[in-house]
mmCIF file of C-alpha atoms in Angstrom:
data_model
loop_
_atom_site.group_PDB
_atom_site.id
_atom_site.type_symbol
_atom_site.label_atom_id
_atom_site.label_comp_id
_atom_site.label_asym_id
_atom_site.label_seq_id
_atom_site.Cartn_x
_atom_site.Cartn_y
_atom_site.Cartn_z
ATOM 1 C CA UNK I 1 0.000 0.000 0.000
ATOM 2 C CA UNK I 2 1.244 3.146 -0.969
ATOM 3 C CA UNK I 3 1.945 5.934 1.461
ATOM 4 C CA UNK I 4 -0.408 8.200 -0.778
ATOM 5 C CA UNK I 5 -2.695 5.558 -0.016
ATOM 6 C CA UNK I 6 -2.177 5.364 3.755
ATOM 7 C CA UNK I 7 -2.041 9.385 4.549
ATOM 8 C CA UNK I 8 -5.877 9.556 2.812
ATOM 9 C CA UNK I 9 -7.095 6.417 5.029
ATOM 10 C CA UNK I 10 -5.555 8.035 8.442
ATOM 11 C CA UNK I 11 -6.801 11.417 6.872
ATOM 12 C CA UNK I 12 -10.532 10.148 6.442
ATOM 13 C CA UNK I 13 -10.403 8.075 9.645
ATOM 14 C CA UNK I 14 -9.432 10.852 11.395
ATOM 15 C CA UNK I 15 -11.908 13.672 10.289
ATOM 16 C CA UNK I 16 -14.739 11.419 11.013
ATOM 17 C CA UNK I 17 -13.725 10.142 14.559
ATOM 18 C CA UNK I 18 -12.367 13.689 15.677
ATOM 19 C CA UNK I 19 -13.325 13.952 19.374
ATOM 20 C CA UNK I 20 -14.700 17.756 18.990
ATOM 21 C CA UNK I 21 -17.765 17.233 17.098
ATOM 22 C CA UNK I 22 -16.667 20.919 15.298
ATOM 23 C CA UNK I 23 -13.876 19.787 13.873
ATOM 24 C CA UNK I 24 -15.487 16.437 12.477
ATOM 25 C CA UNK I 25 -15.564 15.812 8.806
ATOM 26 C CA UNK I 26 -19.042 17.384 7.620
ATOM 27 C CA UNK I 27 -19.596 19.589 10.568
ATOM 28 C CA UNK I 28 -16.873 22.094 10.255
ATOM 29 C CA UNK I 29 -18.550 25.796 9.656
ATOM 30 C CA UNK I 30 -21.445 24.034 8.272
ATOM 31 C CA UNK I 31 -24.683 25.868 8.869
ATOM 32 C CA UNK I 32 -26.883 23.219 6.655
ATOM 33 C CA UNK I 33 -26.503 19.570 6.460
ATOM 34 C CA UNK I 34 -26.743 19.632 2.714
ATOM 35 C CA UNK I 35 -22.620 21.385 3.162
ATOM 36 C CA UNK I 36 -22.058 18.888 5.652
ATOM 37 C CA UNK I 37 -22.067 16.710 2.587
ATOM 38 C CA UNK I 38 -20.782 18.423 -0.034
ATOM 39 C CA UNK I 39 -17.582 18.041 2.294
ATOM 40 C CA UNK I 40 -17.871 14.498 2.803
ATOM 41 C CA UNK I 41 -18.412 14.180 -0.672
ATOM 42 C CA UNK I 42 -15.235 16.053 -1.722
ATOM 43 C CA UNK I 43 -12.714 14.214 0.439
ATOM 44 C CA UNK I 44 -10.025 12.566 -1.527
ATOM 45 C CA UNK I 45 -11.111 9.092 -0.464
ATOM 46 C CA UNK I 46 -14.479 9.161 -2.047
ATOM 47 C CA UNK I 47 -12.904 10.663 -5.258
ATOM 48 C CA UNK I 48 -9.941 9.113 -6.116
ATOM 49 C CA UNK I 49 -8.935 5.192 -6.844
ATOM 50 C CA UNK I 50 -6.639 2.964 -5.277
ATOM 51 C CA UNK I 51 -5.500 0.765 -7.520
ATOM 52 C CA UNK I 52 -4.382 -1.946 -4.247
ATOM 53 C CA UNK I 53 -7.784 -2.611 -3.878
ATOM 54 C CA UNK I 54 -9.265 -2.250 -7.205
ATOM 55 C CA UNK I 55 -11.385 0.250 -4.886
ATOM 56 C CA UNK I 56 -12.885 3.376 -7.675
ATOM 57 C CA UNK I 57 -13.727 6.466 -6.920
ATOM 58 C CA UNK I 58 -17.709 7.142 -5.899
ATOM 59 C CA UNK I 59 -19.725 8.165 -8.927
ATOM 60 C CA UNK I 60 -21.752 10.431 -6.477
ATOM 61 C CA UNK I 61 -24.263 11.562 -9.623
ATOM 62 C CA UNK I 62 -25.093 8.064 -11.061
ATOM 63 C CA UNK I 63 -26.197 7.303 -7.273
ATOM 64 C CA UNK I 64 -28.251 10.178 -7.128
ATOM 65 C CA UNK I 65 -30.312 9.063 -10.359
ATOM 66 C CA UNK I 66 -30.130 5.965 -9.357
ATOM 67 C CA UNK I 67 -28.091 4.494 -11.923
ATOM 68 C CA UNK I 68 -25.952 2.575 -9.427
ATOM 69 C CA UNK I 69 -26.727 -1.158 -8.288
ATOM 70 C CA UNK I 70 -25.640 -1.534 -4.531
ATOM 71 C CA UNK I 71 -22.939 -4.552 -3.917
ATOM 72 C CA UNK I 72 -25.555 -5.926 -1.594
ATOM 73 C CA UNK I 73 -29.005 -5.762 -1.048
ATOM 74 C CA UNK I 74 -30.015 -7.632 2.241
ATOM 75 C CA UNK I 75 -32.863 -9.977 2.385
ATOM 76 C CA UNK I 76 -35.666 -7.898 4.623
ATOM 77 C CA UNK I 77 -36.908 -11.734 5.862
ATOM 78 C CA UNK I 78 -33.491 -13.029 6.365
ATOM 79 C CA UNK I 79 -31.668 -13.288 9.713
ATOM 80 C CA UNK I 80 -27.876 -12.059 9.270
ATOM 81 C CA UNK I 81 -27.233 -13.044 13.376
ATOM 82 C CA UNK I 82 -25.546 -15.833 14.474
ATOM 83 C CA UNK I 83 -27.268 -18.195 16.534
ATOM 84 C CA UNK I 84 -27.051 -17.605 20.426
ATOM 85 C CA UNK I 85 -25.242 -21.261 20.786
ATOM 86 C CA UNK I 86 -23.069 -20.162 18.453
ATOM 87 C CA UNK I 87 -21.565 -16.919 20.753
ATOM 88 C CA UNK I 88 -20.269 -18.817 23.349
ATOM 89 C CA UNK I 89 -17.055 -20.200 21.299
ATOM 90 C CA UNK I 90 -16.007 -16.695 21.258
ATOM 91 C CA UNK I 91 -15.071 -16.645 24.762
ATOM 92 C CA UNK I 92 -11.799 -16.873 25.876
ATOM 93 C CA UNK I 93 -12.277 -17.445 29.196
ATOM 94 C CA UNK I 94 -13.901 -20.485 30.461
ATOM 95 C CA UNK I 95 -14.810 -22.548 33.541
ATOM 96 C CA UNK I 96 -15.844 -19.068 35.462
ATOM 97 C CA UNK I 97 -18.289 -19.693 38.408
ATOM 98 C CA UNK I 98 -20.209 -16.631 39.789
ATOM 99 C CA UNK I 99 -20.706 -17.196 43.582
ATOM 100 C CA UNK I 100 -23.077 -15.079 46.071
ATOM 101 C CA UNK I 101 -20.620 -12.263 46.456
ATOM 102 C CA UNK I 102 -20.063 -11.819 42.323
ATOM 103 C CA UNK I 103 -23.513 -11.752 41.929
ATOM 104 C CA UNK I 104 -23.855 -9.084 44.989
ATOM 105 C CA UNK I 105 -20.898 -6.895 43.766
ATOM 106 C CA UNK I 106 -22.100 -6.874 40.117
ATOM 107 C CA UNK I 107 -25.517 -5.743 41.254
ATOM 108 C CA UNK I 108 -24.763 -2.805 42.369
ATOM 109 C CA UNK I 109 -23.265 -1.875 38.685
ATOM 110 C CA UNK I 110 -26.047 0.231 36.517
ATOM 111 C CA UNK I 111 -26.507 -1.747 33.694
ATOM 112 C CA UNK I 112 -28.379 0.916 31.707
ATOM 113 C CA UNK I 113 -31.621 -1.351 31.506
ATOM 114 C CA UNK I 114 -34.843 0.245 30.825
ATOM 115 C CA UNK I 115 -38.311 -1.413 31.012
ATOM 116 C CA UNK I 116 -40.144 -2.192 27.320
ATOM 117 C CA UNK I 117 -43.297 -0.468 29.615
ATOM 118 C CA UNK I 118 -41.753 2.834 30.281
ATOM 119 C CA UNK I 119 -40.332 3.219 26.493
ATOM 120 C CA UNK I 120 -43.539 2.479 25.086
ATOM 121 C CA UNK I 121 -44.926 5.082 27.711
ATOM 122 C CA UNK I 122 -42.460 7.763 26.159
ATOM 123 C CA UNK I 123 -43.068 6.890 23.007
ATOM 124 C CA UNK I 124 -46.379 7.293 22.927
ATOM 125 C CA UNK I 125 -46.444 10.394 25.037
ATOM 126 C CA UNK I 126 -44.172 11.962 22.303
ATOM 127 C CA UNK I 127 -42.285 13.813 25.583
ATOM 128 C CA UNK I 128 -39.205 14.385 23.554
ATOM 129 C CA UNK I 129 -40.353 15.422 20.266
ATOM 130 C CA UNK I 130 -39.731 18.796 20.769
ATOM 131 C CA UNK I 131 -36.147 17.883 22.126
ATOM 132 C CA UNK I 132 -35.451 16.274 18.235
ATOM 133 C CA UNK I 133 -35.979 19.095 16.378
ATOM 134 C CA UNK I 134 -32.810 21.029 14.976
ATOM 135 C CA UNK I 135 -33.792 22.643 11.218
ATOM 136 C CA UNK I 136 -36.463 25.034 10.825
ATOM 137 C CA UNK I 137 -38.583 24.706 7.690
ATOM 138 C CA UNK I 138 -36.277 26.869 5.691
ATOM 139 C CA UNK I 139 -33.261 24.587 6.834
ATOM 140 C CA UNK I 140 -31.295 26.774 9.205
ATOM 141 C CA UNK I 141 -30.332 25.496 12.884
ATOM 142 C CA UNK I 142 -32.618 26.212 15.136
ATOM 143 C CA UNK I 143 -31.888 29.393 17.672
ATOM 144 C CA UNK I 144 -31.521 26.895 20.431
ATOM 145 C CA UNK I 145 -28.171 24.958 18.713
ATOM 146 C CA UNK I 146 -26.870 28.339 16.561
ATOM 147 C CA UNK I 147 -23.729 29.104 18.662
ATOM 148 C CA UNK I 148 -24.167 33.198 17.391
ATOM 149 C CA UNK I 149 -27.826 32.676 18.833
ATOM 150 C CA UNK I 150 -26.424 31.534 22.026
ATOM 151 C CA UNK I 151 -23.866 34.022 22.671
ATOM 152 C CA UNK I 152 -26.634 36.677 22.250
ATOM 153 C CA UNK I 153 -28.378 35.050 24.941
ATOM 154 C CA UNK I 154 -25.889 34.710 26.978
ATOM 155 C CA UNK I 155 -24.779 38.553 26.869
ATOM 156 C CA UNK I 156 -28.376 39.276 27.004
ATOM 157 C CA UNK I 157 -28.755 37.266 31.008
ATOM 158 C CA UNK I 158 -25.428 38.438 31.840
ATOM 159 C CA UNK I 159 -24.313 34.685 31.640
ATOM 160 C CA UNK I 160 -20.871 33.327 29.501
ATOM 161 C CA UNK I 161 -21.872 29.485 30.279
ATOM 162 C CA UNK I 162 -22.977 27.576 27.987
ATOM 163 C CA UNK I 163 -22.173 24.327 29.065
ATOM 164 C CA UNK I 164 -24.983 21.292 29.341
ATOM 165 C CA UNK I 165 -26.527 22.894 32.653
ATOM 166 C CA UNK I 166 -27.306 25.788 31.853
ATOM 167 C CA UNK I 167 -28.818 24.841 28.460
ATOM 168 C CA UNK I 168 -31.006 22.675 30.441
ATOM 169 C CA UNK I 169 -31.827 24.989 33.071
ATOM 170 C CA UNK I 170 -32.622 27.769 30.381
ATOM 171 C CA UNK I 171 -34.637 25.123 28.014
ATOM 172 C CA UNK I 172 -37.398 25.087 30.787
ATOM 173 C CA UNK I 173 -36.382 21.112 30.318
ATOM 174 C CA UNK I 174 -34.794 20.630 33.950
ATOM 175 C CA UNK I 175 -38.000 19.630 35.793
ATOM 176 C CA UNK I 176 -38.957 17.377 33.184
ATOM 177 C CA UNK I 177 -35.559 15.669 33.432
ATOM 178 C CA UNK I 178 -35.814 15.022 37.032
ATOM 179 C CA UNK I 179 -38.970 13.835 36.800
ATOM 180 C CA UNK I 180 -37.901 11.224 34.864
ATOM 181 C CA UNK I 181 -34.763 10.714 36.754
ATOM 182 C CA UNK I 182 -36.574 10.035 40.018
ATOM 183 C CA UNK I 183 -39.436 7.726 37.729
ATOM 184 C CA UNK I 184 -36.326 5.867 37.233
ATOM 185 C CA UNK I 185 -35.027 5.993 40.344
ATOM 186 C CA UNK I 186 -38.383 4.825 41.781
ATOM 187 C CA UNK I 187 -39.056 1.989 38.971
ATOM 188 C CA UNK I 188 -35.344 0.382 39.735
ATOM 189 C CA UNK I 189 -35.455 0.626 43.393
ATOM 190 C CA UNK I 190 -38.551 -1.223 43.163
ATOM 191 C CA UNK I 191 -37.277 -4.060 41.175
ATOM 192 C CA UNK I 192 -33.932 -4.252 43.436
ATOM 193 C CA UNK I 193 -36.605 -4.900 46.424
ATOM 194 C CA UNK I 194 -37.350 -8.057 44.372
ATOM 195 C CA UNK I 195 -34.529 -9.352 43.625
#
């Protein structure tokens, strides 16, 4: 592989997996997602070959008029995951016995597990609809994530923060959040009692 080669794999690896969302490949000074992209679609790994892997560039207007057949099409009936017998072989470690105090020291650990009942409940309440909305009609941000919008704000209340607390605490959102926090505090408590 060719160092030409290896610089635009690091370089595209890189600008999508940047830590600072900002500086991420397709967000940087992008104010619609149609330029987020353009930018993807003009970095040199989508537009030029590599001859190693027989790999050609991306003929971005033949897929737009849909003049490209995709490599693979799954099978919307077929099952693509391995069997659940089938997972175990992967383990490297075996002969492992949990006693009594494993199983009390790993219960204490938040395993993140939420109840099919209470997403069904937010689901259907539609609570956070108004959270997942970030393009007005016209398809600008909305004044809520525009960083110029912000600082405005900001000089306006005599505040400079605008780090995740205070966005919550000026979105009106905060007593919402600990609403659910203690519903979820309440529902999990109640299950430990059972277990």
């Amino acid at each position: 592989m060719s160092v030409h080669v290896k610089f635009i794999y690091k370089l595209i690896c890189s600008g999508l997996l940047h830590k600072e969302p900002s500086f991420r490949l397709g967000c940087r000074r992008v104010s619609r997602p149609e330029e987020g992209a353009e930018e993807i679609r003009a970095h040199p790994f989508f537009n030029t070959a590599d001859n190693n892997t027989n790999r050609e560039p991306v003929p971005w207007k033949k897929m737009e008029a849909g003049k490209v057949t995709p490599p693979f099409c799954p099978d919307p009936r077929a099952v693509y995951a391995k069997d659940v017998l089938d997972i175990e072989q992967f383990s490297t470690v075996k002969g492992v016995r949990l006693d009594a105090n494993d199983t009390q020291f790993y219960g204490k650990f938040n395993t993140g597990c939420v109840s099919i009942p209470w997403q069904n409940e937010m689901i259907e309440t539609e609570c956070f609809q108004e959270l997942n909305v970030f393009f007005e009609e016209d398809g600008s941000l909305v004044p809520s994530l525009r960083s110029d919008v912000q600082m405005q704000l900001d000089k306006k209340n005599g505040s400079s923060s605008t780090g995740f607390f205070s966005r919550l605490f000026k979105r009106k959102v905060f007593i919402l959040f600990l609403s659910f926090y203690f519903r979820i505090l309440y529902i999990s408590s109640f299950i430990y009692c059972f277990l």
